[in-house]
Short mmCIF file of N, CA and C in Angstrom, two decimals:
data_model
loop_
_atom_site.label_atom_id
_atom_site.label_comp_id
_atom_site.label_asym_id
_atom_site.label_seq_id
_atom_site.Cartn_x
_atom_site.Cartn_y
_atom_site.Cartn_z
N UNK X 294 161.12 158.53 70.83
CA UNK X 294 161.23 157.26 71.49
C UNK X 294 161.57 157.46 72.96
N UNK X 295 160.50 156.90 73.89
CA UNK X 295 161.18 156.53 74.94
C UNK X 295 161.94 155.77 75.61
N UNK X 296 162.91 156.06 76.30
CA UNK X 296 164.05 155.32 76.93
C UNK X 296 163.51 154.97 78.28
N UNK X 297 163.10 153.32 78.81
CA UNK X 297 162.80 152.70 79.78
C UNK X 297 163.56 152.53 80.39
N UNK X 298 163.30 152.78 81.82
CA UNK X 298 164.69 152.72 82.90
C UNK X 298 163.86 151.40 83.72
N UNK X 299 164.85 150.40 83.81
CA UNK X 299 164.43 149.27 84.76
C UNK X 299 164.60 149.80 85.76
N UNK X 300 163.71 149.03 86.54
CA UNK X 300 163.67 149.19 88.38
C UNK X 300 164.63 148.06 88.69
N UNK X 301 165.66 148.49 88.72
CA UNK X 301 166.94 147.74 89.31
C UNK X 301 166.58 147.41 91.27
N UNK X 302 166.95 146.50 91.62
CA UNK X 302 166.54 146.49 92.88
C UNK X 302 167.71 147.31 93.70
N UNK X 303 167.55 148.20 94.79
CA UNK X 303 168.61 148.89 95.71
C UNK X 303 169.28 147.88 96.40
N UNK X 304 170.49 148.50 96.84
CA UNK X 304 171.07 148.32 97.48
C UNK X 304 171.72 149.15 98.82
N UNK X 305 171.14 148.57 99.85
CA UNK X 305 170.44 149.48 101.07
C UNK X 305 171.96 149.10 102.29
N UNK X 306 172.83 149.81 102.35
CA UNK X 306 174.07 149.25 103.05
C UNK X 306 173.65 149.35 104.91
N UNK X 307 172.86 150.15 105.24
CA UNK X 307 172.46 149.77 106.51
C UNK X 307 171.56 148.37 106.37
N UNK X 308 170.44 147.72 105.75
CA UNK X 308 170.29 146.54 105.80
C UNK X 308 171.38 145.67 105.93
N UNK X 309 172.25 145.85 105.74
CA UNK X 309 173.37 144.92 105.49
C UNK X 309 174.08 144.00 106.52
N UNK X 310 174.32 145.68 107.44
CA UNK X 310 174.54 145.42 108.77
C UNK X 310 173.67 144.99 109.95
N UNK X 311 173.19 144.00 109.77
CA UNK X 311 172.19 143.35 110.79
C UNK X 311 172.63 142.60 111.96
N UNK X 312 171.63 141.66 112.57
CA UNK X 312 172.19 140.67 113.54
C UNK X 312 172.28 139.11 112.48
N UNK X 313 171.16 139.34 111.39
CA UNK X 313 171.09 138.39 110.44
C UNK X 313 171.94 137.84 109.68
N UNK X 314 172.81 138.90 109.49
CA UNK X 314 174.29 139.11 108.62
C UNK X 314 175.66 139.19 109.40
N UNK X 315 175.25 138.90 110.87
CA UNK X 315 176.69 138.88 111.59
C UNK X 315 177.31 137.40 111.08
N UNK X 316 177.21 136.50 110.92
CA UNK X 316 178.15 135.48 110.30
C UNK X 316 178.87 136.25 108.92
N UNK X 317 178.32 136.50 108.11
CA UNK X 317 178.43 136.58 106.94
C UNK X 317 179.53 137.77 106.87
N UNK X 318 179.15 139.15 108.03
CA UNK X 318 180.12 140.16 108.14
C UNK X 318 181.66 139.35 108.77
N UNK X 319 181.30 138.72 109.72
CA UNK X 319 183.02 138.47 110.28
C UNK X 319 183.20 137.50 109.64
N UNK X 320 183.12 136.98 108.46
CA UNK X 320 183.67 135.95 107.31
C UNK X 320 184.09 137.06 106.64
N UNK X 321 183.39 138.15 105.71
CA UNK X 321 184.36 138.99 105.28
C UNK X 321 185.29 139.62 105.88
N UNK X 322 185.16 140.28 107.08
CA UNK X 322 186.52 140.74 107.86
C UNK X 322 187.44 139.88 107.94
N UNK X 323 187.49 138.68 108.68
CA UNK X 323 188.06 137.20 108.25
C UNK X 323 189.31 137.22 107.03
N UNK X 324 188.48 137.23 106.39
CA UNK X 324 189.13 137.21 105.06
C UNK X 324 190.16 138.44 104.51
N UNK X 325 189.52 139.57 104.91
CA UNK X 325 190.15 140.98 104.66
C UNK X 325 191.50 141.05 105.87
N UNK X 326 190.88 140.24 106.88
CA UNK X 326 192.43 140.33 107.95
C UNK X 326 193.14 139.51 107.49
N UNK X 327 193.27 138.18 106.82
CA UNK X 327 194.13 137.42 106.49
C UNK X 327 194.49 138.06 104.96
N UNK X 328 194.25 139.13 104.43
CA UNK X 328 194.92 139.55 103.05
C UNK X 328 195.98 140.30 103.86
N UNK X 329 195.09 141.32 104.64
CA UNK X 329 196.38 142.09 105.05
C UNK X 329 197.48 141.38 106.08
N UNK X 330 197.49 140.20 106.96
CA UNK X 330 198.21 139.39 107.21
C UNK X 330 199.19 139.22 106.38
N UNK X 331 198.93 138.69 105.30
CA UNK X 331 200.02 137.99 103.94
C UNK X 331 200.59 139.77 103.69
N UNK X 332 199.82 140.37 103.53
CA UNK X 332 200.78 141.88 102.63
C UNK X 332 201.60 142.23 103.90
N UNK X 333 201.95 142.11 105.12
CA UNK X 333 202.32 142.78 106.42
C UNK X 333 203.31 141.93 106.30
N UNK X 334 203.10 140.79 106.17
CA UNK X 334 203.92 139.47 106.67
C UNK X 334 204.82 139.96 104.98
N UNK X 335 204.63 140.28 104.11
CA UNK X 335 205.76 140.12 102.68
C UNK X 335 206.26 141.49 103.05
N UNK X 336 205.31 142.78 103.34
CA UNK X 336 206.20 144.23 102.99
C UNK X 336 207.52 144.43 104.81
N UNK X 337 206.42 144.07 105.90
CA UNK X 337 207.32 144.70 107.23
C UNK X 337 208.18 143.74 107.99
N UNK X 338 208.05 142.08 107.48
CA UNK X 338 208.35 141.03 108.06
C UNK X 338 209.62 140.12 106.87
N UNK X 339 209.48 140.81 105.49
CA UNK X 339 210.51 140.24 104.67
C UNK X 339 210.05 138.23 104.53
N UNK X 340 208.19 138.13 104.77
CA UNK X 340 208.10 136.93 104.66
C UNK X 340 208.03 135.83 103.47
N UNK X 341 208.43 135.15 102.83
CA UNK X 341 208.05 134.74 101.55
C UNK X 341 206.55 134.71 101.27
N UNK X 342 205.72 134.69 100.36
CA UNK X 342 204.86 134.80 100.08
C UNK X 342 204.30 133.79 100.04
N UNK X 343 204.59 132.46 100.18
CA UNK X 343 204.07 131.01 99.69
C UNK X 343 204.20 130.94 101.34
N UNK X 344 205.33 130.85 102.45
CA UNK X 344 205.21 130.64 104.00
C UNK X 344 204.14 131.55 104.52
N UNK X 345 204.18 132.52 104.01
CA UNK X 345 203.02 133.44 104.64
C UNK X 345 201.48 133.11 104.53
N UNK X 346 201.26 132.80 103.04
CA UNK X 346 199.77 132.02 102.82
C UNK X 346 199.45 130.72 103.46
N UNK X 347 200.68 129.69 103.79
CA UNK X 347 200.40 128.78 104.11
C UNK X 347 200.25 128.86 105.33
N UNK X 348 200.86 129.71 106.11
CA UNK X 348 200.68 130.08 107.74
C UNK X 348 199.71 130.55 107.97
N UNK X 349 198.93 131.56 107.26
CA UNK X 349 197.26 131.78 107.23
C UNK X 349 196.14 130.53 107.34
N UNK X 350 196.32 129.51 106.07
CA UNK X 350 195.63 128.31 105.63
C UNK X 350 195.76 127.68 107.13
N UNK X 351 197.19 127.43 107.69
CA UNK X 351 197.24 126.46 108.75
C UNK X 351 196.69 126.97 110.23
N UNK X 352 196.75 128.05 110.23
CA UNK X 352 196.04 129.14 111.37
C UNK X 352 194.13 128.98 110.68
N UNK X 353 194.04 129.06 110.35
CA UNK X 353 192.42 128.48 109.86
C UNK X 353 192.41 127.50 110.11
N UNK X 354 193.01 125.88 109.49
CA UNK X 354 192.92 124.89 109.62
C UNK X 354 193.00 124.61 111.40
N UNK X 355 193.88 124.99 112.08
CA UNK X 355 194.32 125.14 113.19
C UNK X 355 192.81 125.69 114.02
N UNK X 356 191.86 126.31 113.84
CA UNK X 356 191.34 127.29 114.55
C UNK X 356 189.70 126.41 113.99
N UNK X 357 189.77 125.53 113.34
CA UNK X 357 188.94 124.45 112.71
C UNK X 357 188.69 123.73 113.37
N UNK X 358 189.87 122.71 113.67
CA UNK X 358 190.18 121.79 113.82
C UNK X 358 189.92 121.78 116.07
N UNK X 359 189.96 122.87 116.18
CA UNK X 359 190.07 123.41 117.68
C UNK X 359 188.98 124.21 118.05
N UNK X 360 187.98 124.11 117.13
CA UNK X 360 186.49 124.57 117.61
C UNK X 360 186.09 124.49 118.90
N UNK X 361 185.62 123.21 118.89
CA UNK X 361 184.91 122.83 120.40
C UNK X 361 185.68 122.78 121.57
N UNK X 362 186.77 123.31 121.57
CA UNK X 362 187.54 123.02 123.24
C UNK X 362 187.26 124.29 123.70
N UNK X 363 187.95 123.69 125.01
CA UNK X 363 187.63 125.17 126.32
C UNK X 363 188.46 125.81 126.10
N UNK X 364 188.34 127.34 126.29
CA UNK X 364 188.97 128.58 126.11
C UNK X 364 190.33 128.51 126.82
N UNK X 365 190.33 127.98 127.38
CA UNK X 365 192.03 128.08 128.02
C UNK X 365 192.93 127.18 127.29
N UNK X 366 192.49 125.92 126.33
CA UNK X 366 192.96 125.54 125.29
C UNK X 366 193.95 126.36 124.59
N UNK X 367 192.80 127.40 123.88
CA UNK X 367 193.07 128.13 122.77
C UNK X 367 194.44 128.79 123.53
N UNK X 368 194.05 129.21 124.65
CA UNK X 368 195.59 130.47 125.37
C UNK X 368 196.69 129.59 125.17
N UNK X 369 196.54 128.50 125.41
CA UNK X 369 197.52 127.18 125.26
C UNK X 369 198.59 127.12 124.17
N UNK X 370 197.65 127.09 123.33
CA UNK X 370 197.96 127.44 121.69
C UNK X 370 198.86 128.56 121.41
N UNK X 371 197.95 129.73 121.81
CA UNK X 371 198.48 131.03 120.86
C UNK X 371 199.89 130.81 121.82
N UNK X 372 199.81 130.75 123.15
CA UNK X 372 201.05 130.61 123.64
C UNK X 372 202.10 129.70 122.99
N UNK X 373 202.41 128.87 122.61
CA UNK X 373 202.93 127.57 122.30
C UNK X 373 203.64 128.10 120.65
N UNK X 374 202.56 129.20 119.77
CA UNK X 374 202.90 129.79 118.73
C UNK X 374 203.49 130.93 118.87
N UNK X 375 203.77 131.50 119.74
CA UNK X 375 204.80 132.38 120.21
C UNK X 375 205.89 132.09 120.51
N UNK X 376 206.09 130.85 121.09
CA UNK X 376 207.39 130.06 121.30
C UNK X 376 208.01 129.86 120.47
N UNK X 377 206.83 129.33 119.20
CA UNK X 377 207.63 128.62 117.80
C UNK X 377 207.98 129.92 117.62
N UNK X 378 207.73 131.05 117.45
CA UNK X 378 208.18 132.47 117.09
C UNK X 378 209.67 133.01 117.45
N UNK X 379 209.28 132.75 118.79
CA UNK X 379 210.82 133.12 119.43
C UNK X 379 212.28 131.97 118.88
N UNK X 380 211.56 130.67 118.88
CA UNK X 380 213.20 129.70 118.88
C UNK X 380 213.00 129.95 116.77
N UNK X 381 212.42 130.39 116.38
CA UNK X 381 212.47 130.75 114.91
C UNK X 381 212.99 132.42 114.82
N UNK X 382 213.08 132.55 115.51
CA UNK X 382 213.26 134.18 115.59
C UNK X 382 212.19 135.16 115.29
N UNK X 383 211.34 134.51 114.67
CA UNK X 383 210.44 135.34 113.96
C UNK X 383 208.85 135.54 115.08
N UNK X 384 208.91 136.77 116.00
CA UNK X 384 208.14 136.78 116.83
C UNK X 384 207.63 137.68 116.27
N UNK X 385 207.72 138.25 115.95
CA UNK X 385 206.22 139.53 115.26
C UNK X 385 205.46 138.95 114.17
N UNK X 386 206.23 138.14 113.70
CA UNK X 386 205.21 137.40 112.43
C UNK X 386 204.47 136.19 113.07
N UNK X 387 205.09 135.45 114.85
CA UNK X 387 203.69 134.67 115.03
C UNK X 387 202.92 135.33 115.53
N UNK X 388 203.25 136.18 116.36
CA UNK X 388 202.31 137.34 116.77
C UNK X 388 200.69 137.41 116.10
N UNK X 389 201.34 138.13 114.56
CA UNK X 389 200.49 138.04 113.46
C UNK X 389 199.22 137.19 113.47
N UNK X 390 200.56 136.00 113.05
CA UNK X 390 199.73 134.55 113.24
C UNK X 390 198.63 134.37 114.18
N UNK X 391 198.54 134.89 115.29
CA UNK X 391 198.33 133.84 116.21
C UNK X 391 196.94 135.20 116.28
N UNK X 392 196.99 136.36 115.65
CA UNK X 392 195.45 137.37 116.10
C UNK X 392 195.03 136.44 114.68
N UNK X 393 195.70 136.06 113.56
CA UNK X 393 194.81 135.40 112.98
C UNK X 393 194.37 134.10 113.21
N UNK X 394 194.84 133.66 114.39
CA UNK X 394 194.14 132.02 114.88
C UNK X 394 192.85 132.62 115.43
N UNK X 395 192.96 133.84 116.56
CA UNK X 395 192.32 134.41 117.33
C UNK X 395 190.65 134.84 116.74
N UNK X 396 190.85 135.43 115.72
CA UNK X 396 189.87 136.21 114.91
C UNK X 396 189.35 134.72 114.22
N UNK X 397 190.15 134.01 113.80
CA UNK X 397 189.19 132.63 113.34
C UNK X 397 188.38 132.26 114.07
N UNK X 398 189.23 131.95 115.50
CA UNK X 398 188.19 131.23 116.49
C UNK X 398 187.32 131.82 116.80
N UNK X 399 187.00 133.31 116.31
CA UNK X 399 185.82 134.92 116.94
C UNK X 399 185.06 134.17 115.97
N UNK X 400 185.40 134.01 114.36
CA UNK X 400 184.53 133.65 113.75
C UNK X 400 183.57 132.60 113.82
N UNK X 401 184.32 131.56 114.04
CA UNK X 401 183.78 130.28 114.20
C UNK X 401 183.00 129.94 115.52
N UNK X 402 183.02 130.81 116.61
CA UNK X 402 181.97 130.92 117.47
C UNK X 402 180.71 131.38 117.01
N UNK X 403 180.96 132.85 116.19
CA UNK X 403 179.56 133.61 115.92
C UNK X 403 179.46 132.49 115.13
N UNK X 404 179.83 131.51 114.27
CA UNK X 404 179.28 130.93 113.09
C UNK X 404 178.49 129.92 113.83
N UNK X 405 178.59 129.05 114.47
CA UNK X 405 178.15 128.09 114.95
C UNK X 405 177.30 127.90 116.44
N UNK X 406 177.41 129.16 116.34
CA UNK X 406 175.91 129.69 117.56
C UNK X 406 175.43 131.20 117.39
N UNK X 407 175.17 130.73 115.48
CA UNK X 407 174.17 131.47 115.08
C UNK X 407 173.14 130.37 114.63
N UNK X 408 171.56 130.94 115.05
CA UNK X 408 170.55 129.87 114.76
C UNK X 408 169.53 130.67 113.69
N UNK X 409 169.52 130.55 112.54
CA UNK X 409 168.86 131.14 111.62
C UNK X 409 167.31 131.12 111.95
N UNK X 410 166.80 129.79 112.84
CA UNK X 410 165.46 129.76 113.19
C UNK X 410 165.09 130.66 114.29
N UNK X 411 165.69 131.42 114.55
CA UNK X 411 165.76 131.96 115.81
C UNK X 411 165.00 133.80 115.53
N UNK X 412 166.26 133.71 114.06
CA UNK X 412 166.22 135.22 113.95
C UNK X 412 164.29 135.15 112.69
N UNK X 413 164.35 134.30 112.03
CA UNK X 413 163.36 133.95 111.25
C UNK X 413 161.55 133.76 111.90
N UNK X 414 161.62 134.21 113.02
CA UNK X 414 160.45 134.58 113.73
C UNK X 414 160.19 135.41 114.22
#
């Protein structure tokens, strides 16, 4: 008896990395920086684990919500979350915070001036 081997389709990891797939890559980094956010913020920062997730969520929501303004906005911001850092004491954890407002707003640029019709010709 012969044993049939399906033609499984590959999986080609330089395709992956395209210009096609730049949204899709800094959504996973995205995501992989805000895990290690929460593990940094519980093991080197002594943060609770429920303040730490929710300070992620609100740094997204935050970085959402603040899409369309001008870039000196945003400096506005991260500044303003450094403050809350300092009169909280806790300045290395807005620190944190605030590369994860940063890296949102990286995302949400490539996301929203990427034009799929563009690359599709």
């Amino acid at each position: 008896m012969e044993t049939k081997k399906k033609n499984l389709p590959a999986f080609n990891i330089k395709e992956f990395f395209t210009k096609e797939n730049l949204p899709l890559i800094t959504l996973i980094a995205l995501g992989i920086f805000a895990i290690v956010a929460i593990v940094v913020s519980l093991v080197a920062f002594k943060i609770n684990v429920v303040v730490a997730c929710v300070m992620v969520i609100l740094e997204a929501a935050l970085a959402a919500c603040l899409n369309k303004i001008p870039i000196w906005i945003h400096g506005l911001v991260i500044i303003a979350q450094i403050v809350c850092g300092i009169m909280a004491s806790q300045v290395p954890f807005m620190i944190l915070m605030a590369c994860v407002y940063i890296f949102a707003i990286v995302f949400l640029y490539i996301w929203s001036s990427y034009d799929s019709s563009k690359l599709s010709k």
